[in-house]
Amino acid sequence: MLLTRARAARRRFGAWRRGRPLGAAVLAVLGALELLWLPFTGFPAAVQVAGVVAGAGLSTSVPLLVAAVMLATHPGLHTPVGLMVLALALLALVTCNAGGMLLGSLLAGAGGVWGFAWLPPEREAG
């Protein structure tokens, strides 16, 4: 009984996952989290500047995180949201410690490009 429910849940999740750019969203979320995490860790190479620069970093990485979540929750908007993720990833190069030492911007940029290029699965005829 429990095994049957688990298999049904796995099938439902698989169908849900195939209908949206989930891989792109995961990459973009990882990039956004890295951009948010780096300034608060005291990482030696991070630029520790308070005030306007820190606010600019947060004002870039928080919308990037929201847009990344939107990729997973609103698959019909994958084209404009993917472009927005890509633009925010490029903006993070300037505002967020060189894009989270490049890693955050590269992850988010790859997620944005993947989200932009993603195509919904073909509907079965019938």
Short mmCIF file of C-alpha atoms in Angstrom, two decimals:
data_model
loop_
_atom_site.label_atom_id
_atom_site.label_comp_id
_atom_site.label_asym_id
_atom_site.label_seq_id
_atom_site.Cartn_x
_atom_site.Cartn_y
_atom_site.Cartn_z
CA MET A 1 0.00 0.00 0.00
CA LEU A 2 2.72 2.44 1.01
CA LEU A 3 4.86 1.44 -1.96
CA THR A 4 1.94 2.04 -4.33
CA ARG A 5 1.42 5.54 -2.93
CA ALA A 6 5.12 6.29 -3.23
CA ARG A 7 5.15 5.21 -6.87
CA ALA A 8 2.07 7.31 -7.63
CA ALA A 9 3.63 10.34 -5.94
CA ARG A 10 6.84 9.83 -7.89
CA ARG A 11 4.89 9.66 -11.19
CA ARG A 12 2.97 12.84 -10.31
CA PHE A 13 6.21 14.65 -9.43
CA GLY A 14 7.81 13.46 -12.67
CA ALA A 15 4.89 14.80 -14.70
CA TRP A 16 5.01 18.09 -12.79
CA ARG A 17 8.78 18.38 -13.27
CA ARG A 18 8.68 17.73 -17.02
CA GLY A 19 6.19 20.55 -17.50
CA ARG A 20 8.53 23.29 -16.27
CA PRO A 21 12.19 24.40 -16.51
CA LEU A 22 13.10 22.99 -13.10
CA GLY A 23 16.80 22.52 -13.86
CA ALA A 24 17.09 26.16 -14.91
CA ALA A 25 15.33 27.25 -11.75
CA VAL A 26 17.63 25.16 -9.55
CA LEU A 27 20.74 26.66 -11.18
CA ALA A 28 19.39 30.19 -10.80
CA VAL A 29 18.39 29.61 -7.16
CA LEU A 30 21.87 28.24 -6.39
CA GLY A 31 23.44 31.30 -8.03
CA ALA A 32 21.17 33.69 -6.12
CA LEU A 33 21.83 31.94 -2.81
CA GLU A 34 25.56 32.10 -3.42
CA LEU A 35 25.29 35.83 -4.16
CA LEU A 36 23.33 36.34 -0.93
CA TRP A 37 25.58 34.08 1.16
CA LEU A 38 29.03 35.40 0.24
CA PRO A 39 28.89 38.90 1.78
CA PHE A 40 27.53 37.61 5.10
CA THR A 41 30.12 34.88 5.68
CA GLY A 42 33.17 37.04 6.18
CA PHE A 43 34.84 35.31 3.24
CA PRO A 44 38.35 36.86 3.02
CA ALA A 45 38.09 37.75 -0.67
CA ALA A 46 34.63 39.33 -0.29
CA VAL A 47 34.39 43.07 -0.43
CA GLN A 48 33.10 44.11 3.00
CA VAL A 49 31.47 47.45 2.31
CA ALA A 50 28.41 48.68 4.15
CA GLY A 51 25.86 51.14 2.89
CA VAL A 52 24.99 51.73 -0.73
CA VAL A 53 27.12 48.94 -2.17
CA ALA A 54 25.71 46.35 0.23
CA GLY A 55 22.19 47.55 -0.58
CA ALA A 56 22.93 47.28 -4.30
CA GLY A 57 24.05 43.70 -3.79
CA LEU A 58 20.87 42.79 -1.94
CA SER A 59 18.71 44.66 -4.43
CA THR A 60 20.19 42.48 -7.17
CA SER A 61 20.32 39.08 -5.50
CA VAL A 62 16.86 39.11 -3.88
CA PRO A 63 15.01 39.82 -7.18
CA LEU A 64 17.22 37.16 -8.78
CA LEU A 65 16.04 34.66 -6.18
CA VAL A 66 12.40 35.64 -6.75
CA ALA A 67 12.80 35.34 -10.54
CA ALA A 68 14.47 31.94 -10.13
CA VAL A 69 11.52 30.69 -8.09
CA MET A 70 9.18 32.09 -10.76
CA LEU A 71 10.90 29.91 -13.36
CA ALA A 72 9.75 26.85 -11.43
CA THR A 73 6.28 28.06 -10.53
CA HIS A 74 5.21 29.85 -13.74
CA PRO A 75 6.52 27.84 -16.72
CA GLY A 76 4.45 29.87 -19.20
CA LEU A 77 6.59 32.92 -18.42
CA HIS A 78 9.91 31.16 -19.05
CA THR A 79 11.00 33.53 -21.83
CA PRO A 80 10.73 36.92 -20.04
CA VAL A 81 11.72 35.48 -16.66
CA GLY A 82 14.73 33.72 -18.20
CA LEU A 83 15.86 37.01 -19.72
CA MET A 84 15.33 38.77 -16.39
CA VAL A 85 17.43 36.13 -14.60
CA LEU A 86 20.18 36.56 -17.18
CA ALA A 87 20.11 40.37 -16.89
CA LEU A 88 20.23 40.21 -13.09
CA ALA A 89 23.12 37.72 -13.24
CA LEU A 90 25.06 40.16 -15.42
CA LEU A 91 24.18 43.05 -13.12
CA ALA A 92 25.44 41.00 -10.17
CA LEU A 93 28.92 41.07 -11.69
CA VAL A 94 29.04 44.78 -10.83
CA THR A 95 27.02 44.90 -7.62
CA CYS A 96 27.71 41.63 -5.75
CA ASN A 97 31.42 41.02 -5.15
CA ALA A 98 32.19 40.43 -8.82
CA GLY A 99 29.14 38.23 -9.17
CA GLY A 100 29.88 36.14 -6.11
CA MET A 101 33.45 35.55 -7.22
CA LEU A 102 31.96 34.73 -10.65
CA LEU A 103 30.39 31.50 -9.40
CA GLY A 104 26.99 32.99 -8.52
CA SER A 105 26.72 34.92 -11.76
CA LEU A 106 27.76 31.91 -13.83
CA LEU A 107 25.20 29.65 -12.14
CA ALA A 108 22.42 32.22 -12.42
CA GLY A 109 23.37 33.10 -16.00
CA ALA A 110 23.31 29.44 -17.03
CA GLY A 111 19.90 29.09 -15.37
CA GLY A 112 18.62 32.19 -17.18
CA VAL A 113 19.80 30.98 -20.57
CA TRP A 114 18.36 27.52 -19.94
CA GLY A 115 15.06 29.04 -18.78
CA PHE A 116 14.91 31.26 -21.86
CA ALA A 117 15.67 28.39 -24.25
CA TRP A 118 13.44 25.79 -22.54
CA LEU A 119 10.54 24.48 -24.60
CA PRO A 120 7.42 22.97 -23.06
CA PRO A 121 6.88 19.27 -23.79
CA GLU A 122 4.75 18.37 -26.78
CA ARG A 123 1.14 17.56 -25.95
CA GLU A 124 0.11 14.06 -26.87
CA ALA A 125 -2.48 13.88 -29.65
CA GLY A 126 -5.70 12.37 -28.60
#
